[in-house]
Amino acid sequence: SSPRAAPRGSVHRARRVRRAVPTRASAPSDEDVATKAGPLARRTAVLSTLAALTATALPRSARAAPADVEAQDATAADAPPPAPARRPRKRVLITGPNSGIGFDGACKLAALGYDVVLACRTLAKAEDAAERIRARARETGLDDSLLGELIPAECDLGDLSSVRRFSLSAAGAAPLDALVLNAGVQYSGDNLVRRTADGFEITVGTNHLGHFLLTTLMLPRLEEAVGTSPDGTNPRVVVTASEVHDPNSPGGNVGLGATLGDFAGVEASGADFAMLDGSEYNADKAYKDSKLCNVLFARELQRRLSAANSAVTVNAFGPGLITRTGFFRYQNPLFVKLFDFATNDVFHVAETVDGGGDCLVYMTTSPVLEGKGGLYYNNGIAPGEGKTGHRFDKGEVSAEARNDAEAAALWRYSERFVGIAA
């Protein structure tokens, strides 16, 4: 049957919600968005919109039949939704938790009692990470029973079908208090153009597009966590970026600087782009560009969630220069050894994995960030401060990262590439 025409105010609000989420969504009814119902109605309205969002991002076989949706809508209209129950523990999903600051952060969050979803490229890597987290806890005298639950899961960000499978698995089905987009690849020093399973340049394809789809599919799980966390705090998205997104930063001004330009590479080659700005392929710049994408994405997602009146917040951070993680394995080995020695032992400008992990935990748990979004924190050099001569504090993103039109354009291209309806 044809849908009932909504009053003008409802249509206006529905359009605002559609613009605020990563895909086409059906308009919420007046009952869903009525302000007299307060935060619970807001949560219901956002969840309804995100249910439609997720449906277009998943295979057709995974979607509910129209008749089922209509029956559910009719039932929901008959009675107000019950007040959400508080959960006993918080749950965080971390990508790249098997090495570097992702592993360190996962260890610390589990020790704090968080249930941690360990989203790795393979299940074997995730299971190995879980075992090493338990071993580290025992080494520090923490009994396994005091750890949060560790949930190993396969989620290959370089394969969008893997991301979709993860979202349909048990590991991706529970309310989520924090989504930490931490995984990353870089091939600096090797200018062979590598591709993801879907044919995208591997650095931007993994670091940005894989996370873009994952976030789209996990937004309903984040919204479900609103009002149900043990301490009443709101859900967060945390994006591990880097100061190299800024060509004027100490790390970003070495070699070619990050810029997406006017997306000439995308306009000329579509999904087959090698560089987003159309320049000659350079693996080091591709990594910097991917970090610029991370910051633009975080800011645009926060803008859209705020427009949808969502309680979910989004912030990005740069953990500092961390050389002892295997992240530079594609560089010349002699250069890596000299670079590591100079940055750690001579000039003392590098951060440790422990220090970077502390930054990730702060962004995920700090009450200072409760209810605050659209921020960027940077772990800058500050001789004599902290454990390693670094100060982690609110910073400013690059001029290009503040370009709202560019952020919106990147969002549109990303929707198209990962197969989400605009």
Coordinates of C-alpha atoms in Angstrom, one line a residue:
S1 CA 0.0 0.0 0.0
S2 CA 1.1 3.6 -0.6
P3 CA 2.7 5.3 2.4
R4 CA 0.8 8.0 4.3
A5 CA 2.0 11.5 3.5
A6 CA 4.0 13.0 6.4
P7 CA 3.4 16.5 7.8
R8 CA 5.8 19.2 6.6
G9 CA 7.8 19.2 9.9
S10 CA 8.3 15.5 9.7
V11 CA 9.5 15.7 6.1
H12 CA 12.0 18.4 7.0
R13 CA 13.4 16.3 9.9
A14 CA 13.5 13.2 7.7
R15 CA 15.5 15.0 5.0
R16 CA 17.9 16.2 7.7
V17 CA 18.5 12.6 8.9
R18 CA 18.9 11.3 5.3
R19 CA 21.7 13.9 4.8
A20 CA 23.3 12.9 8.1
V21 CA 23.8 9.2 7.4
P22 CA 26.0 7.4 4.8
T23 CA 23.2 6.1 2.6
R24 CA 19.6 6.6 1.5
A25 CA 17.2 6.0 4.4
S26 CA 13.5 6.0 4.9
A27 CA 11.9 8.9 6.7
P28 CA 11.1 8.4 10.4
S29 CA 7.6 8.9 11.5
D30 CA 6.4 11.7 13.8
E31 CA 6.1 9.3 16.7
D32 CA 9.8 8.4 16.3
V33 CA 11.1 11.9 16.4
A34 CA 8.6 13.6 18.8
T35 CA 10.6 15.7 21.1
K36 CA 8.3 15.1 24.1
A37 CA 9.8 11.6 24.4
G38 CA 13.3 13.0 24.9
P39 CA 16.5 10.9 24.4
L40 CA 14.7 7.6 24.0
A41 CA 12.8 8.9 21.0
R42 CA 16.0 10.3 19.6
R43 CA 17.6 7.0 19.9
T44 CA 14.7 5.2 18.3
A45 CA 14.7 7.7 15.4
V46 CA 18.4 7.3 14.7
L47 CA 18.2 3.5 15.0
S48 CA 15.3 3.4 12.5
T49 CA 17.3 5.4 10.0
L50 CA 20.5 3.3 10.5
A51 CA 18.5 0.1 10.0
A52 CA 17.7 1.3 6.5
L53 CA 21.3 2.5 6.0
T54 CA 22.7 -0.9 6.9
A55 CA 20.3 -2.7 4.6
T56 CA 21.6 -1.1 1.5
A57 CA 25.2 -1.9 2.5
L58 CA 24.6 -5.6 2.9
P59 CA 23.9 -8.3 0.4
R60 CA 20.2 -8.6 -0.6
S61 CA 20.0 -12.1 0.9
A62 CA 20.7 -10.6 4.4
R63 CA 18.0 -8.0 4.2
A64 CA 14.6 -8.4 5.9
A65 CA 11.6 -8.8 3.5
P66 CA 9.3 -5.8 3.1
A67 CA 6.4 -7.6 4.8
D68 CA 8.5 -8.4 7.8
V69 CA 9.6 -4.8 8.1
E70 CA 6.0 -3.5 7.9
A71 CA 4.9 -6.0 10.6
Q72 CA 7.8 -4.8 12.8
D73 CA 6.9 -1.2 12.2
A74 CA 3.2 -1.9 13.0
T75 CA 4.2 -3.6 16.3
A76 CA 6.5 -0.7 17.2
A77 CA 3.8 1.8 16.6
D78 CA 1.4 0.0 18.9
A79 CA 3.6 0.4 22.0
P80 CA 6.4 2.7 23.1
P81 CA 9.8 1.0 23.2
P82 CA 10.9 -0.2 26.6
A83 CA 13.7 1.7 28.4
P84 CA 17.0 0.2 27.5
A85 CA 18.7 -2.0 30.1
R86 CA 22.2 -1.3 31.3
R87 CA 24.8 -3.8 30.2
P88 CA 27.4 -5.3 32.7
R89 CA 30.5 -4.3 30.7
K90 CA 31.5 -2.0 27.9
R91 CA 32.4 -3.4 24.5
V92 CA 35.0 -2.0 22.1
L93 CA 36.0 -3.1 18.6
I94 CA 39.6 -2.5 17.5
T95 CA 40.9 -3.1 14.0
G96 CA 44.6 -4.0 13.8
P97 CA 44.8 -5.3 17.4
N98 CA 47.5 -7.9 16.7
S99 CA 50.5 -5.5 16.6
G100 CA 51.7 -2.1 17.5
I101 CA 49.5 0.3 19.4
G102 CA 46.4 -1.7 18.5
F103 CA 47.7 -4.6 20.5
D104 CA 49.0 -2.5 23.3
G105 CA 45.6 -0.7 23.5
A106 CA 43.7 -3.9 23.4
C107 CA 45.7 -5.3 26.3
K108 CA 45.1 -2.2 28.4
L109 CA 41.4 -2.0 27.5
A110 CA 40.9 -5.7 28.4
A111 CA 42.7 -5.1 31.7
L112 CA 40.2 -2.3 32.4
G113 CA 37.4 -4.8 32.0
Y114 CA 36.3 -4.0 28.5
D115 CA 35.0 -6.7 26.2
V116 CA 37.3 -6.4 23.2
V117 CA 36.5 -7.5 19.6
L118 CA 39.8 -8.2 18.0
A119 CA 39.1 -7.6 14.3
C120 CA 42.1 -8.9 12.3
R121 CA 42.8 -9.7 8.7
T122 CA 42.5 -13.4 9.5
L123 CA 40.9 -15.3 12.4
A124 CA 44.2 -17.0 13.1
K125 CA 45.9 -13.6 13.7
A126 CA 43.0 -12.6 16.0
E127 CA 43.1 -15.8 18.0
D128 CA 46.9 -15.4 18.4
A129 CA 46.4 -11.8 19.6
A130 CA 43.9 -13.0 22.2
E131 CA 46.3 -15.6 23.5
R132 CA 49.1 -13.0 23.8
I133 CA 46.8 -10.5 25.6
R134 CA 46.0 -13.2 28.2
A135 CA 49.7 -14.0 28.5
R136 CA 50.6 -10.4 29.0
A137 CA 47.9 -10.0 31.7
R138 CA 49.2 -13.0 33.6
E139 CA 52.8 -11.5 33.4
T140 CA 51.5 -8.4 35.1
G141 CA 49.7 -10.4 37.8
L142 CA 46.2 -9.9 36.5
D143 CA 44.0 -13.0 36.7
D144 CA 42.2 -14.0 33.5
S145 CA 38.9 -13.7 35.3
L146 CA 39.4 -10.0 35.7
L147 CA 39.9 -9.4 31.9
G148 CA 37.1 -8.4 29.7
E149 CA 36.0 -11.0 27.2
L150 CA 38.3 -11.3 24.1
I151 CA 36.4 -11.9 20.9
P152 CA 38.6 -12.9 18.0
A153 CA 37.1 -12.1 14.6
E154 CA 38.1 -12.0 10.9
C155 CA 37.6 -8.7 9.2
D156 CA 39.9 -8.0 6.3
L157 CA 39.7 -4.3 5.5
G158 CA 41.3 -5.0 2.1
D159 CA 38.3 -7.2 1.1
L160 CA 34.9 -5.5 1.4
S161 CA 33.1 -8.9 1.3
S162 CA 35.1 -9.8 4.5
V163 CA 33.9 -6.6 6.2
R164 CA 30.3 -7.4 5.3
R165 CA 30.6 -11.0 6.6
F166 CA 32.0 -9.7 9.8
S167 CA 29.0 -7.3 10.3
L168 CA 26.7 -10.3 10.0
S169 CA 28.6 -12.5 12.5
A170 CA 28.0 -12.8 16.2
A171 CA 31.2 -10.7 16.8
G172 CA 29.6 -7.8 14.9
A173 CA 26.1 -8.1 16.4
A174 CA 26.2 -6.7 19.9
P175 CA 25.8 -3.1 21.1
L176 CA 29.2 -1.3 20.8
D177 CA 30.5 1.4 23.1
A178 CA 33.6 2.2 21.0
L179 CA 34.7 1.6 17.4
V180 CA 38.5 2.1 17.1
L181 CA 39.6 2.4 13.5
N182 CA 43.3 1.7 14.1
A183 CA 44.5 -0.8 11.4
G184 CA 46.7 0.5 8.6
V185 CA 49.1 -0.5 5.9
Q186 CA 51.9 1.4 4.2
Y187 CA 54.4 0.5 1.6
S188 CA 56.8 3.5 1.7
G189 CA 59.9 2.7 -0.3
D190 CA 58.2 0.3 -2.7
N191 CA 56.3 2.0 -5.5
L192 CA 54.7 -1.1 -6.9
V193 CA 50.9 -0.3 -7.1
R194 CA 49.3 -3.0 -5.0
R195 CA 45.5 -3.5 -5.1
T196 CA 42.9 -4.7 -2.6
A197 CA 40.6 -7.7 -3.4
D198 CA 38.2 -5.1 -4.8
G199 CA 40.8 -3.5 -7.0
F200 CA 41.5 -0.3 -5.0
E201 CA 45.0 1.0 -4.4
I202 CA 45.8 -0.9 -1.3
T203 CA 46.8 2.0 1.0
V204 CA 43.7 4.1 0.6
G205 CA 41.6 1.0 0.0
T206 CA 42.5 -0.5 3.3
N207 CA 43.2 2.5 5.6
H208 CA 40.1 4.5 4.4
L209 CA 37.6 2.6 2.3
G210 CA 37.6 -0.6 4.4
H211 CA 37.1 1.5 7.5
F212 CA 34.4 3.6 5.8
L213 CA 32.3 0.5 5.1
L214 CA 33.0 -1.0 8.5
T215 CA 31.8 2.2 10.2
T216 CA 28.7 2.3 8.1
L217 CA 27.8 -1.3 9.1
M218 CA 28.6 -0.7 12.8
L219 CA 26.7 2.5 13.3
P220 CA 23.5 0.7 14.3
R221 CA 25.5 -1.2 16.9
L222 CA 26.9 2.1 18.3
E223 CA 23.4 3.6 18.4
E224 CA 22.1 0.5 20.2
A225 CA 24.6 1.3 23.0
V226 CA 23.2 4.7 23.7
G227 CA 21.7 4.7 27.2
T228 CA 22.8 1.1 27.9
S229 CA 26.5 1.4 29.0
P230 CA 27.3 0.5 32.6
D231 CA 28.3 4.1 33.4
G232 CA 25.8 5.9 31.1
T233 CA 28.5 7.3 28.8
N234 CA 27.8 7.6 25.1
P235 CA 29.4 5.6 22.2
R236 CA 32.5 6.8 20.4
V237 CA 34.3 6.3 17.1
V238 CA 38.1 6.7 17.4
V239 CA 40.2 7.2 14.3
T240 CA 43.9 6.5 14.4
A241 CA 45.2 9.2 12.0
S242 CA 48.7 10.8 11.9
E243 CA 50.3 14.2 11.8
V244 CA 51.6 13.3 8.4
H245 CA 48.2 14.2 7.0
D246 CA 49.5 17.8 7.4
P247 CA 52.2 18.7 4.9
N248 CA 53.3 21.4 7.3
S249 CA 54.0 19.1 10.2
P250 CA 57.4 17.7 11.1
G251 CA 56.5 14.3 9.6
G252 CA 54.3 15.5 6.8
N253 CA 56.9 17.8 5.2
V254 CA 59.4 15.1 4.4
G255 CA 58.9 14.1 0.8
L256 CA 55.7 14.8 -1.1
G257 CA 53.0 16.2 1.1
A258 CA 49.4 14.9 1.5
T259 CA 46.8 16.3 -0.8
L260 CA 43.7 15.0 -2.6
G261 CA 43.7 17.9 -5.0
D262 CA 40.5 17.9 -7.1
F263 CA 40.3 14.1 -7.1
A264 CA 41.7 14.1 -10.7
G265 CA 42.8 10.5 -10.3
V266 CA 39.3 9.4 -9.4
E267 CA 37.7 11.5 -12.1
A268 CA 40.0 10.0 -14.7
S269 CA 40.1 6.4 -13.6
G270 CA 37.2 5.8 -11.2
A271 CA 37.9 2.9 -8.8
D272 CA 41.1 2.1 -10.7
F273 CA 42.8 5.2 -9.4
A274 CA 46.5 4.9 -8.3
M275 CA 46.6 8.3 -6.6
L276 CA 43.5 10.2 -5.6
D277 CA 44.9 13.5 -7.0
G278 CA 46.0 11.9 -10.2
S279 CA 49.7 12.4 -9.6
E280 CA 52.4 9.8 -10.4
Y281 CA 52.2 6.9 -7.9
N282 CA 54.3 7.4 -4.8
A283 CA 53.7 4.9 -1.9
D284 CA 54.8 7.3 0.8
K285 CA 52.4 10.0 -0.4
A286 CA 49.6 7.4 -0.8
Y287 CA 50.0 6.7 3.0
K288 CA 49.9 10.4 3.8
D289 CA 46.9 10.8 1.6
S290 CA 45.1 7.9 3.4
K291 CA 45.7 9.7 6.7
L292 CA 44.2 12.8 5.3
C293 CA 41.3 10.7 4.2
N294 CA 41.0 9.5 7.8
V295 CA 40.8 13.0 9.2
L296 CA 38.3 14.2 6.5
F297 CA 36.2 11.2 7.2
A298 CA 36.1 11.7 10.9
R299 CA 35.1 15.3 10.6
E300 CA 32.4 14.6 8.0
L301 CA 31.0 11.6 10.0
Q302 CA 30.7 13.8 13.1
R303 CA 29.0 16.5 11.0
R304 CA 26.4 14.0 9.7
L305 CA 25.8 12.4 13.1
S306 CA 25.3 15.8 14.7
A307 CA 22.8 16.7 12.0
A308 CA 21.0 13.4 12.8
N309 CA 20.9 14.3 16.5
S310 CA 22.9 11.2 17.3
A311 CA 24.7 10.8 20.6
V312 CA 27.7 9.1 19.0
T313 CA 30.8 11.1 18.8
V314 CA 33.8 10.9 16.5
N315 CA 37.4 12.0 17.1
A316 CA 40.8 11.4 15.5
F317 CA 44.3 11.3 16.8
G318 CA 47.9 11.1 15.8
P319 CA 49.9 8.7 18.1
G320 CA 53.3 10.1 17.2
L321 CA 56.3 8.6 15.3
I322 CA 56.5 5.0 16.4
T323 CA 59.3 3.1 14.6
R324 CA 59.5 -0.2 16.5
T325 CA 56.4 -1.9 15.3
G326 CA 57.4 -3.5 11.9
F327 CA 55.4 -0.7 10.2
F328 CA 58.4 0.3 8.1
R329 CA 59.2 -3.3 6.9
Y330 CA 59.0 -2.3 3.2
Q331 CA 61.7 0.4 3.6
N332 CA 65.3 -0.3 2.9
P333 CA 66.4 -2.4 6.0
L334 CA 69.6 -0.4 6.5
F335 CA 67.7 2.9 6.3
V336 CA 65.2 1.6 8.9
K337 CA 67.9 0.7 11.3
L338 CA 69.6 4.0 11.0
F339 CA 66.3 5.9 11.2
D340 CA 65.3 3.9 14.3
F341 CA 68.6 4.6 16.0
A342 CA 68.5 8.3 15.2
T343 CA 64.9 8.9 16.2
N344 CA 65.0 6.8 19.4
D345 CA 68.5 7.0 20.7
V346 CA 70.0 10.2 19.3
F347 CA 67.3 12.8 18.9
H348 CA 64.7 11.2 21.1
V349 CA 61.7 12.2 18.9
A350 CA 60.1 8.8 18.5
E351 CA 57.3 7.5 20.7
T352 CA 57.1 4.0 22.2
V353 CA 54.4 1.5 21.4
D354 CA 53.4 1.8 25.1
G355 CA 53.0 5.6 24.7
G356 CA 51.0 5.3 21.5
G357 CA 48.8 2.7 23.2
D358 CA 48.1 5.1 26.0
C359 CA 46.9 7.7 23.4
L360 CA 44.5 5.1 22.0
V361 CA 43.1 4.2 25.4
Y362 CA 42.7 7.9 26.3
M363 CA 40.7 8.6 23.2
T364 CA 38.5 5.6 23.9
T365 CA 37.9 6.1 27.6
S366 CA 38.7 9.6 28.8
P367 CA 35.8 11.4 30.5
V368 CA 37.3 14.6 29.1
L369 CA 36.0 13.6 25.7
E370 CA 32.5 12.6 26.8
G371 CA 29.9 14.2 24.5
K372 CA 32.6 15.9 22.4
G373 CA 33.3 15.2 18.8
G374 CA 35.0 16.5 15.7
L375 CA 38.3 16.9 17.6
Y376 CA 41.9 16.0 16.7
Y377 CA 44.5 15.1 19.3
N378 CA 48.2 14.9 18.5
N379 CA 51.1 13.3 20.4
G380 CA 53.7 16.0 19.9
I381 CA 57.3 16.3 21.0
A382 CA 57.7 18.0 24.3
P383 CA 61.1 17.4 25.8
G384 CA 61.1 16.5 29.5
E385 CA 57.4 15.8 29.6
G386 CA 55.7 12.4 30.2
K387 CA 57.4 9.1 29.9
T388 CA 59.0 9.8 26.5
G389 CA 59.1 13.5 26.0
H390 CA 55.7 13.8 24.3
R391 CA 52.6 15.8 25.1
F392 CA 49.2 14.4 24.0
D393 CA 46.8 17.3 23.6
K394 CA 44.1 18.7 21.4
G395 CA 45.6 20.0 18.2
E396 CA 44.6 21.5 14.8
V397 CA 44.3 19.6 11.6
S398 CA 45.7 20.8 8.3
A399 CA 44.1 23.5 6.2
E400 CA 43.0 20.9 3.6
A401 CA 41.5 18.7 6.3
R402 CA 39.3 21.6 7.3
N403 CA 37.8 21.8 3.8
D404 CA 34.2 20.7 4.3
A405 CA 33.5 20.6 0.6
E406 CA 36.4 18.2 0.1
A407 CA 35.2 16.0 3.0
A408 CA 31.7 15.8 1.5
A409 CA 33.2 14.9 -1.9
L410 CA 35.4 12.2 -0.4
W411 CA 32.3 10.8 1.3
R412 CA 30.4 10.7 -2.0
Y413 CA 33.2 8.9 -3.8
S414 CA 33.6 6.5 -0.8
E415 CA 29.9 5.6 -0.9
R416 CA 30.1 4.8 -4.6
F417 CA 33.2 2.7 -4.2
V418 CA 32.0 0.5 -1.3
G419 CA 28.6 0.1 -2.9
I420 CA 26.4 2.2 -0.7
A421 CA 23.4 4.0 -2.3
A422 CA 23.8 7.7 -2.3

